[in-house]
Each structure stands twice: as C-alpha cells, then as structure tokens.
Coordinates of C-alpha atoms and ligand atoms in Angstrom, one line a residue:
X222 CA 0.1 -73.3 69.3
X223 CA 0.0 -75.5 66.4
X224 CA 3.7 -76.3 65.2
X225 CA 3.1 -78.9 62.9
X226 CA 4.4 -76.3 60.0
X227 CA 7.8 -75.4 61.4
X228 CA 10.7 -76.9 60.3
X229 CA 13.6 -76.0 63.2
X230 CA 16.4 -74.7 61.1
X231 CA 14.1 -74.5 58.3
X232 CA 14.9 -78.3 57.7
X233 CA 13.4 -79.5 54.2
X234 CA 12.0 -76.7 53.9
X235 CA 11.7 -75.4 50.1
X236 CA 13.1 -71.8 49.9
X237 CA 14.2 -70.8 46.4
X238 CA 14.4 -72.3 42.9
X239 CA 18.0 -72.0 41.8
X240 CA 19.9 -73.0 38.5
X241 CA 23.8 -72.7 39.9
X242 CA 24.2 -75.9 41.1
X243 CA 22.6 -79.4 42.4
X244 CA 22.9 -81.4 45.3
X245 CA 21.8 -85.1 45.1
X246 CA 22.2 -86.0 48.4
X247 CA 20.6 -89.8 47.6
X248 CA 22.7 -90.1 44.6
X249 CA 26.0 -88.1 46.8
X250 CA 25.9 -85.9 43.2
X251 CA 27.0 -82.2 43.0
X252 CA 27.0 -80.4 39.9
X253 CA 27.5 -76.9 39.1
X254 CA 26.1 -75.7 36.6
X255 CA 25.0 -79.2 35.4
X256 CA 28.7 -80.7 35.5
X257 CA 29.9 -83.2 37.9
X258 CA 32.5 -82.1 40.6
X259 CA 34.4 -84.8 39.8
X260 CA 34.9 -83.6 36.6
X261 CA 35.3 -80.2 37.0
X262 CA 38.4 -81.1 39.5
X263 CA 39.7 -83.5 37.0
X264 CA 39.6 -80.9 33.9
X265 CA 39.0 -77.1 35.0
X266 CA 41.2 -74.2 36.9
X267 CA 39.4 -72.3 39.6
X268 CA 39.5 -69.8 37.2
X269 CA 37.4 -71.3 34.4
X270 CA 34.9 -72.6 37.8
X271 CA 34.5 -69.1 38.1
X272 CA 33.7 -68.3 35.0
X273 CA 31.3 -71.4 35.1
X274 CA 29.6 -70.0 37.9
X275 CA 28.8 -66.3 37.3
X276 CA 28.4 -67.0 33.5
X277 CA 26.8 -70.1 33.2
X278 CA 28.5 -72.0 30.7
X279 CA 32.8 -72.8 30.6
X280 CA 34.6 -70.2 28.8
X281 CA 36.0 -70.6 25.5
X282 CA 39.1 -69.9 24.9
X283 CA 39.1 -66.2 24.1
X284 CA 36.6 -65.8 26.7
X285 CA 38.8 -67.2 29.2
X286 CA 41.7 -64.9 28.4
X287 CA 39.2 -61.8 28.2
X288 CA 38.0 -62.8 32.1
X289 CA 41.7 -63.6 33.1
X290 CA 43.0 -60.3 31.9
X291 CA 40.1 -58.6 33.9
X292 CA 40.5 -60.7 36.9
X293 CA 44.2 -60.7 36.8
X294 CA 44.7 -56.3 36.1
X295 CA 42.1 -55.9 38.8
X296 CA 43.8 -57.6 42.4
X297 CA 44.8 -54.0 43.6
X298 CA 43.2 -53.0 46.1
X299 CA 43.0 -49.1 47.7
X300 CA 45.6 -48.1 49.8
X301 CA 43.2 -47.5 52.6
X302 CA 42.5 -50.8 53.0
X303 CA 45.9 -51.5 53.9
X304 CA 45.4 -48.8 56.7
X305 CA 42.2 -49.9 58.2
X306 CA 44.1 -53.4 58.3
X307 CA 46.9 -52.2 60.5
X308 CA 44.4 -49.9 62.8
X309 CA 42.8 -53.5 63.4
X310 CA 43.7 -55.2 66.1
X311 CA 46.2 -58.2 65.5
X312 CA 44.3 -60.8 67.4
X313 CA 41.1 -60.2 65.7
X314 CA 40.1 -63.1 63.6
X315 CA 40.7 -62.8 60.5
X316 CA 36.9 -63.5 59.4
X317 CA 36.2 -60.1 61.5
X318 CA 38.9 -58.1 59.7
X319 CA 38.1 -59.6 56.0
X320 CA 34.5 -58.8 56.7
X321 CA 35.1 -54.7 57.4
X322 CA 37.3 -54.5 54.7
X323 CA 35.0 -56.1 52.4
X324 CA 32.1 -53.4 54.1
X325 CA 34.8 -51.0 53.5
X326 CA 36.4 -51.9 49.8
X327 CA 32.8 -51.6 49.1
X328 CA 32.5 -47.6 49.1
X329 CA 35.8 -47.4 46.9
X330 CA 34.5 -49.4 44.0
X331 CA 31.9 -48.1 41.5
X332 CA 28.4 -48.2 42.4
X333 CA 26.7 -48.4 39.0
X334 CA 28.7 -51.5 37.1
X335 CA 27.0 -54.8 36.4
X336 CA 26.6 -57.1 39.5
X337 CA 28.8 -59.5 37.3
X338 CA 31.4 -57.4 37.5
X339 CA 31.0 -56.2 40.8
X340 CA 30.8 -60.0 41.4
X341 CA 34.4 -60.3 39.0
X342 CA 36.1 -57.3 41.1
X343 CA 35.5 -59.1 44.7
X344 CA 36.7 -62.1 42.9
X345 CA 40.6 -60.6 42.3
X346 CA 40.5 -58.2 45.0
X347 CA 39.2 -60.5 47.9
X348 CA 42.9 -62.9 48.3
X349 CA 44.9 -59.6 48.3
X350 CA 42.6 -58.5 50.9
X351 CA 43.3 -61.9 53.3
X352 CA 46.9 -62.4 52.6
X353 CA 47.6 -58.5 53.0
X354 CA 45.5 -58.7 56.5
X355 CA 47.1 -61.8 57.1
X356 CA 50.6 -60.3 56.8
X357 CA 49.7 -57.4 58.7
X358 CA 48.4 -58.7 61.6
X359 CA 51.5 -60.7 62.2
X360 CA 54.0 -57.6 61.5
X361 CA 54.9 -58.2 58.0
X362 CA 54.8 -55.9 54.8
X363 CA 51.6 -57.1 52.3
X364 CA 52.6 -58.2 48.9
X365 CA 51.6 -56.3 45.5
X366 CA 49.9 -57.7 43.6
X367 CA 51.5 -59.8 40.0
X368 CA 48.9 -59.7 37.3
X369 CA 50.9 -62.7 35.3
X370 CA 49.4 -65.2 38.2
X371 CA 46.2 -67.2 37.8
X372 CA 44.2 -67.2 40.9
X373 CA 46.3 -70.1 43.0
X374 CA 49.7 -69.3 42.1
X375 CA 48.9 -65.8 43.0
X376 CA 47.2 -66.9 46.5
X377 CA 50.6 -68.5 47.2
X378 CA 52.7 -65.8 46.1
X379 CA 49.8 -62.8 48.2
X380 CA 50.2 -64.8 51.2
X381 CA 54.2 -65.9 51.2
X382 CA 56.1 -63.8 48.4
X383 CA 56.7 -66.9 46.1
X384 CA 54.0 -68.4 43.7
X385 CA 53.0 -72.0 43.3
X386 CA 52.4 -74.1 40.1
X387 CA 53.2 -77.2 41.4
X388 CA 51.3 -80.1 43.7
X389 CA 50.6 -78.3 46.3
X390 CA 48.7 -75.4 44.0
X391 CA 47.1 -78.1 42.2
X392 CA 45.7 -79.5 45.3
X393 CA 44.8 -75.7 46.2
X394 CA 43.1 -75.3 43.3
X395 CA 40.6 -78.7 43.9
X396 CA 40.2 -77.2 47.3
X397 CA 38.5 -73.6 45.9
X398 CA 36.6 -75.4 43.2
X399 CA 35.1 -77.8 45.8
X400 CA 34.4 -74.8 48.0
X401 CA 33.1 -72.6 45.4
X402 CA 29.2 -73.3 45.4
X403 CA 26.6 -75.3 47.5
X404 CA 22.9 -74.5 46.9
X405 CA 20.9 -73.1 49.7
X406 CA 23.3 -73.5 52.3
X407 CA 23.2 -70.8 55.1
X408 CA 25.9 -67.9 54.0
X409 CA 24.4 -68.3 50.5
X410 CA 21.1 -67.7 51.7
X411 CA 22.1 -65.2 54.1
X412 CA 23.1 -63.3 50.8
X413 CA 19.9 -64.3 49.1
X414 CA 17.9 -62.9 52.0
X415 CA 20.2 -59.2 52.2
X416 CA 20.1 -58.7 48.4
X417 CA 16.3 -59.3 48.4
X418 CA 15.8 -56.1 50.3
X419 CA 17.4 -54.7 46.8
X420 CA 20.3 -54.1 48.9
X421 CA 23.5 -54.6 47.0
X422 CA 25.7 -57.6 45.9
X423 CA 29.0 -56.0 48.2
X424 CA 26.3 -56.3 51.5
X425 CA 24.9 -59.8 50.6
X426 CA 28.5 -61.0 50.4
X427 CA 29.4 -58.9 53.5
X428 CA 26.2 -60.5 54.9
X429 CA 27.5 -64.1 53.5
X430 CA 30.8 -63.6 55.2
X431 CA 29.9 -62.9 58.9
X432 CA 27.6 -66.3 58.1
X433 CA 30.6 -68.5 56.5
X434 CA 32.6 -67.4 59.5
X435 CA 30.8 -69.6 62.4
X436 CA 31.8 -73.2 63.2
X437 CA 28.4 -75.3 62.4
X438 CA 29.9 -73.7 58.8
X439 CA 32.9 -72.9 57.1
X440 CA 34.3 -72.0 60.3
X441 CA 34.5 -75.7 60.9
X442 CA 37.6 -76.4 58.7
X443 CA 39.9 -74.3 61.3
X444 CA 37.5 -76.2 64.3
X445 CA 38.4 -79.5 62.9
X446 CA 42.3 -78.7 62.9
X447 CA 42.2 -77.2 66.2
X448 CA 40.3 -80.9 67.1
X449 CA 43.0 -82.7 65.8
X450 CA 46.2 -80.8 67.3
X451 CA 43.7 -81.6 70.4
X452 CA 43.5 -85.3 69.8
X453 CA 47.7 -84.9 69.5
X454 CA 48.2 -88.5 68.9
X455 CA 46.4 -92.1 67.5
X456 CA 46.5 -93.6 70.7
X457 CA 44.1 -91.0 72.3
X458 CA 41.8 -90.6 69.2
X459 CA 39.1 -93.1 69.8
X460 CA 39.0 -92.3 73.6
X461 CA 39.1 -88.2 72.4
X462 CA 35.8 -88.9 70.1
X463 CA 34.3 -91.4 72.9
X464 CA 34.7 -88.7 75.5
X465 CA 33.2 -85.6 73.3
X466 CA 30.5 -87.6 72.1
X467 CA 29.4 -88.1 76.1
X468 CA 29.3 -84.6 76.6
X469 CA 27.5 -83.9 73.5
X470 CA 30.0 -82.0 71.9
X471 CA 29.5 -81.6 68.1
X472 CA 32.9 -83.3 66.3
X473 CA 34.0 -80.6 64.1
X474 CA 34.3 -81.6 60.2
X475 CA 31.5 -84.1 60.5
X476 CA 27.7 -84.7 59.5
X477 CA 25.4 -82.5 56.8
X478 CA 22.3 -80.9 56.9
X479 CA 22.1 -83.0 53.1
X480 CA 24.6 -85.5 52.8
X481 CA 23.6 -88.6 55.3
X482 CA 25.5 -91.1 53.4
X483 CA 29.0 -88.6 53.1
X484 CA 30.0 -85.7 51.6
X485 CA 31.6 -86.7 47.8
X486 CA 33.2 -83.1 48.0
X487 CA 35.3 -84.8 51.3
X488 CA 36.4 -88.1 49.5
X489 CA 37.5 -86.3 47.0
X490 CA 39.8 -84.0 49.6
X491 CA 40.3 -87.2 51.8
X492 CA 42.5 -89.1 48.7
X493 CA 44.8 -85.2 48.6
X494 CA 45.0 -85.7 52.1
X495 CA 46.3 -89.1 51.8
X496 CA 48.8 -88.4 49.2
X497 CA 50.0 -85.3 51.0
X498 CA 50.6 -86.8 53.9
X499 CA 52.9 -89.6 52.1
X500 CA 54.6 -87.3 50.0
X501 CA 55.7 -85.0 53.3
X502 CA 56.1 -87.7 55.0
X503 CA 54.4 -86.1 58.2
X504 CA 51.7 -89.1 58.6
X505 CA 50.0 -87.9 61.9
X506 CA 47.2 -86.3 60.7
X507 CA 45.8 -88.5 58.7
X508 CA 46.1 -91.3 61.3
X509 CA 44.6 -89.6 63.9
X510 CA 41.8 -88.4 61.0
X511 CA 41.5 -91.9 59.9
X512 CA 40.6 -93.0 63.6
X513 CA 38.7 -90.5 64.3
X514 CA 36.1 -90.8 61.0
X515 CA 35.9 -94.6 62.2
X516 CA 34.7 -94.0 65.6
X517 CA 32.5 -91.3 64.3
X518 CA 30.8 -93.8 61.8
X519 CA 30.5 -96.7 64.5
X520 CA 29.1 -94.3 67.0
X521 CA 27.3 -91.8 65.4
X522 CA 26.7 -93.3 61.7
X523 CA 28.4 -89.8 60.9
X524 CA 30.3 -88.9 58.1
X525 CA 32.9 -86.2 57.4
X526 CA 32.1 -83.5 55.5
X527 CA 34.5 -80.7 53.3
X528 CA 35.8 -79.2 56.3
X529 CA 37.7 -82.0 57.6
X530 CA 40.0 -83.6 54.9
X531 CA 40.7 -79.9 54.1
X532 CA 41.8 -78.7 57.3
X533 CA 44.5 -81.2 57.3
X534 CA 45.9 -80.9 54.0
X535 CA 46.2 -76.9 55.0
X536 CA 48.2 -77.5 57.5
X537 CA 50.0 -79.6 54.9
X538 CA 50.7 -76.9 52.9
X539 CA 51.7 -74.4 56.1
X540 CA 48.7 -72.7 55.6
X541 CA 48.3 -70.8 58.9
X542 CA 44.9 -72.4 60.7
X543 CA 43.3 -69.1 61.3
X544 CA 43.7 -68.0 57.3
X545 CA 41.4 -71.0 56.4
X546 CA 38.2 -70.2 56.5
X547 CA 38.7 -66.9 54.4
X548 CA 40.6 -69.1 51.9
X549 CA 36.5 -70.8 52.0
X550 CA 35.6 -67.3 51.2
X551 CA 37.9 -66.8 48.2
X552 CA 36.4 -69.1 45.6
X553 CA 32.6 -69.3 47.2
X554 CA 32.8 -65.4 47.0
X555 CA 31.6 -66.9 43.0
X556 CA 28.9 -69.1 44.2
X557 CA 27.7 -66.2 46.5
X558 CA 27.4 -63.7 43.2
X559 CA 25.9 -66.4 41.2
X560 CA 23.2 -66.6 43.7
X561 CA 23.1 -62.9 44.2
X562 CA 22.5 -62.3 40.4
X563 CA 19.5 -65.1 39.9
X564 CA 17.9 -64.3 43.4
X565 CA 17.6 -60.2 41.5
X566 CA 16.7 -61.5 38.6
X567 CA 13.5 -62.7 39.6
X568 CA 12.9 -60.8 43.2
X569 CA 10.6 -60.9 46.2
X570 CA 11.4 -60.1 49.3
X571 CA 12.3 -63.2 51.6
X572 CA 10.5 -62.9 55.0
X573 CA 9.0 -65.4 56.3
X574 CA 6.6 -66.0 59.2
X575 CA 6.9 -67.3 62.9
X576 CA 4.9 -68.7 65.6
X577 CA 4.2 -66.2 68.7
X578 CA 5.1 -68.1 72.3
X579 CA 5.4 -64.3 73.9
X580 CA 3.0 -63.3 76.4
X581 CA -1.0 -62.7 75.9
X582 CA -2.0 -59.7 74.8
X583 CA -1.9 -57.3 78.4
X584 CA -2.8 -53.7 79.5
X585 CA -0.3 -51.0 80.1
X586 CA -1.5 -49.3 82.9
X587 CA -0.8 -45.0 82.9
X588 CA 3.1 -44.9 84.4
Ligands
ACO655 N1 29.2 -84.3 66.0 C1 28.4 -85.0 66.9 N2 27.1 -85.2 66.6 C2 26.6 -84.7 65.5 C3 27.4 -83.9 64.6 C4 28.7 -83.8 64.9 N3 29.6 -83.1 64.0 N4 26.6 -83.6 63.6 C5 25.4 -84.0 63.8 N5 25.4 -84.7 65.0 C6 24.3 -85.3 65.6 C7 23.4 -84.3 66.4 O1 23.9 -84.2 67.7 C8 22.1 -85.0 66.3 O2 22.0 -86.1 67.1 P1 20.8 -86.4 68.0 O3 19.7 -86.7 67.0 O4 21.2 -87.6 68.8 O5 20.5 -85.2 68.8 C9 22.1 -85.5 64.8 O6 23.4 -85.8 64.6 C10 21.5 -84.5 63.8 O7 22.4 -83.4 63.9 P2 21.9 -81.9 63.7 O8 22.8 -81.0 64.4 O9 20.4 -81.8 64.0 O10 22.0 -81.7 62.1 P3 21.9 -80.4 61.4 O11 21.4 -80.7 60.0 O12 21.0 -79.4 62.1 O13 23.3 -79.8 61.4 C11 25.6 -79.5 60.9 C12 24.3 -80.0 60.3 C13 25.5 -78.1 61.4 C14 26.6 -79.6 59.7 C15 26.1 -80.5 62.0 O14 26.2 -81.8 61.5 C16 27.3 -80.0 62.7 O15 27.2 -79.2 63.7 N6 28.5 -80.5 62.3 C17 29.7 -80.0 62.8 C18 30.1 -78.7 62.2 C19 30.6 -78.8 60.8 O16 31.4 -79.7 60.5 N7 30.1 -77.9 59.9 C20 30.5 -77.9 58.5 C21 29.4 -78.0 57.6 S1 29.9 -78.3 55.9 C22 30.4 -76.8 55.4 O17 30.0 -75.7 55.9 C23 31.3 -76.8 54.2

C-alpha cells in the first residue's frame, strides 16, 4: 500500500479556498476579514465582529443599528425549548444539551429565510439557549430575555440576572471576538462538510457543535481549568507537567495544528489574565499558569494556545467551568455561518478518498 499521499489528520493538506479569515502562522497573523485581531479587539464590539463576519465588511452606523435591532428583538426562544431542557438530565454536559436544542430550535424557525438570517437568528437565540440550560440544570428559573442589551451585557444578565458593561464584559467581549473565526479548523469544517451534502446551515452548526465540544478542541478551555484546579498549587506545577509529560498525557490549553511559534489569540488573553488576576486579587492561577507554560516551552518547545489564558480568566469572572465551551460556541456560531454561506456559494460535495488495509477480496461460501 502506497501511503506516501496521506496526510494523518489531513495535516497540510489543502481543503477549501476561503475568504473569512487568515491564519499566518509564520508571521503569528490572524485577520478576519482582512483586519488584524489586534485591532478588531482594540476598536470593535462582538456585535460589529459579527456583522464583520457574515457580511463581510464593518457596519456603518445605520447598518449596525438595523442588525442590533434584529439581533437584539430576536433572543426569544420557544417555549419548548425550555421543556426539552428540564426533561434533560442535569448532569449532562452542557455541549450535549446545547447541541439537541440547537437540533430541536431548528424545526421551530422558518425553513425558507436567507442562510444570513438563519445565520443572524442562531446568533441571538444561541446565549438564551446556554444560560436557560445552564440555569435549569442546576434548579433555577431561566431569564427572559432584555432586547436593550448588546450581546455581552445580555450574556451576563441570561446567565446571572444582572448585566455587565464594565471590565469584566469588556474582557468577555475580547474573549468572543477572539473565538469567533479560525479558518479550516475541525468544527468549521465539520460544517463545511454537512452543508455540502446541501444539508442545511441549522445541521452544519449542529454538526460544528458536537465537533467544538471534544478536548483536542474547544473542549480544551474547560480541560485546561480542570488541569489547573489539578495542579492546586505553584509548588507542584513543574513536577505536575514533568509527570504528565512521562505518561504522554497531552497538557490541555497547549500546542496548534498552525501556530508553532504561539498562538497571538493567547497573548492577547494571557495580558486579561494578568490583569484580572491583580485586580481580584486571587493570584493563583496565573502562577501556577505561568509555571506551567515555562515547563511546557523547556520540555516540549510548546506553546499555549486560546484555551488556556481563557479558562482562567473564566473562572475569574465566576463563570461556571462546564458553561465554557458553549460560551466558544456563542460568537464562532458567526464564523461557522460565514463558512456555511461561502462553502454554498460555490458547492461540491466534500468526500474524499482513503487507502483499503481491510482483508483481500474472499469468497462467501452458501450459509
Ligand atoms: N501536550 C503534550 N504534548 C503535546 C501537546 C500537548 N498539549 N500538543 C502536542 N503535543 C506533542 C505531541 O505529543 C507530539 O509529540 P511527539 O511528536 O513527540 O509525538 C507533537 O507535540 C505534535 O503534536 P500532535 O498532537 O501531532 O499535533 P496536532 O497538530 O495533531 O494536534 C492539538 C494539535 C490537537 C491542538 C494538540 O496540540 C493537542 O492535543 N493540544 C491539547 C488540546 C488543546 O489544547 N486543544 C485546543 C486547540 S485550540 C482551539 O481549539 C481553540
């Protein structure tokens, strides 16, 4: 059997031509839609990232109002919803129970819109949807909806009754523009592949979800703060890494399949976490992070990604650990679309072909 043409984990491997966004992992460049992450954090709201993403181009101003009035007057979701979340079981995680209500928010919305507004309803639906299952599973009422919220004071207010427009939402915000969009990375083309079947833009994002929810991807923000509480302490860091690293156990929150020389998205995150950590006082976690990313550099020229900067200015914030992949889910739910659109716009199926290692060829003899 000649392998020479596979690429395990389809490595390098050329599978689309895409305009939403660029990854320069030589250059540790990221741009969406042309413009720097680092600028985009600096100047933008999730809510104009959005826009960015499904649109193409920053909204002007009336544009802007027109797509927050939309967004904003659409975060209701059915009341069914709120049932299939309390016939759920409490424990499940809350990746499981997002991804059945997205399968079943599905059948109530309207089959023949656009897929950009299809794409704009999953977009103010989807944080009602995890704060209300949230809630639920840990016996409390869900929250209606308040249309006068932009999309991070409203996450706040969904999840714990009272909106933020301070710090902490501003550091929220940087955290769903960051996680909004990532080229070909494996729940995008999950929904890529799904919608290429001319299935529909609800199933590639259903599709994307049960993909995002896995460790080796966003799941790894909620690994990485279960590693820490783990760790517990500075003085047990280095040996903690050491001793994983023997048993070849991958260190949550660290390498890319792009980025060999570090993730900007993280240093970005990493000067939050910093500042968080001095402003609450609670120091801990970014000592024992701080250790950790050394020993992973010395032993394993590794550096942390996304997930792990975020997972401990979460916990910051009292964001329960299991709600934060979904939060991943909440602003890349735009990426996701954006890919979803251009992959229809110009469609063939993706299905690509393997290499046989099964049996030879054998008779069936009359049974
Ligand atoms: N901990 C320990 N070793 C690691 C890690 C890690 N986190 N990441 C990579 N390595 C090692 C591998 O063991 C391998 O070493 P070897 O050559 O000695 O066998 C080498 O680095 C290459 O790693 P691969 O797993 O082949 O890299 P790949 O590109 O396939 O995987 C991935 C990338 C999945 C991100 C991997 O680095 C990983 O598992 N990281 C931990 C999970 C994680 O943080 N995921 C979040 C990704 S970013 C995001 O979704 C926002």
């Amino acid at each position: 059997m000649d392998t020479s043409s596979y690429k395990p984990g389809l490595e390098g491997v050329i599978a689309g031509i895409s305009a939403v966004s660029m990854v320069d992992a030589e250059k540790n460049e990221l741009l969406y839609r042309g413009y720097d992450i680092h600028d985009l954090v600096k100047h933008c709201s999730m809510d104009e990232v959005a826009y960015l993403l499904l649109y193409g181009e920053l909204p002007e101003r009336a544009a802007l109002e027109a797509f927050n009035q939309r967004i904003r007057t659409d975060r209701e979701v059915p009341p069914a919803l709120y049932e299939l979340f309390r016939t759920m079981p409490n424990n499940a995680h809350p990746m499981d129970r997002l991804k059945a209500a997205v399968a079943l928010l599905a059948m109530f919305l309207p089959e023949d819109e656009s897929n950009l507004r299809k794409a704009e309803r999953l977009y103010a639906k989807l944080p009602t949807l995890v704060c209300a299952s949230w809630r639920i599973s840990q016996g409390q009422e869900p929250i209606a909806p308040d249309s006068s919220l932009d999309h991070n004071a409203s996450f706040f207010h969904l999840l714990t009754g009272t909106p933020r427009t301070d710090y902490l939402a501003h550091v929220f915000n940087v955290t769903q523009i960051l996680y909004a969009e990532h080229g070909f990375n494996a729940s995008t083309f999950a929904a890529r592949v799904t919608v290429s079947t001319l299935s529909d833009l609800y199933s590639g994002v259903v599709s994307a979800i049960g993909t995002l929810k896995g460790p080796l991807h966003g799941g790894a923000n909620e690994a990485a703060m279960e590693m820490l509480q783990e760790i517990g302490s500075p003085e047990s860091a280095q040996q903690w890494v050491r001793d994983a690293l023997v048993q070849k156990k991958k260190i949550m929150g660290f390498g890319h399949r792009e980025y060999k020389h570090g993730d900007e998205r993280a240093k970005i995150v990493k000067g939050y976490a910093k500042e968080l950590a001095e402003r609450t006082g609670n120091t801990l976690w970014w000592e024992i992070s701080e250790l950790v990313e050394a020993e992973m550099l010395a032993a394993k020229k590794l550096h942390p990604n996304l997930d792990f900067p975020v997972a401990s200015v979460y916990y910051l914030m009292e964001l329960p650990i299991p709600v934060y992949t979904p939060i991943f889910v909440l602003s890349r739910t735009t990426g996701w679309s954006a890919h979803i659109i251009e992959q229809l716009e110009n469609n063939r199926i993706i299905r690509p072909g393997h290499l046989y290692n099964g049996l030879e060829k054998r008779s069936l003899a009359p049974r």
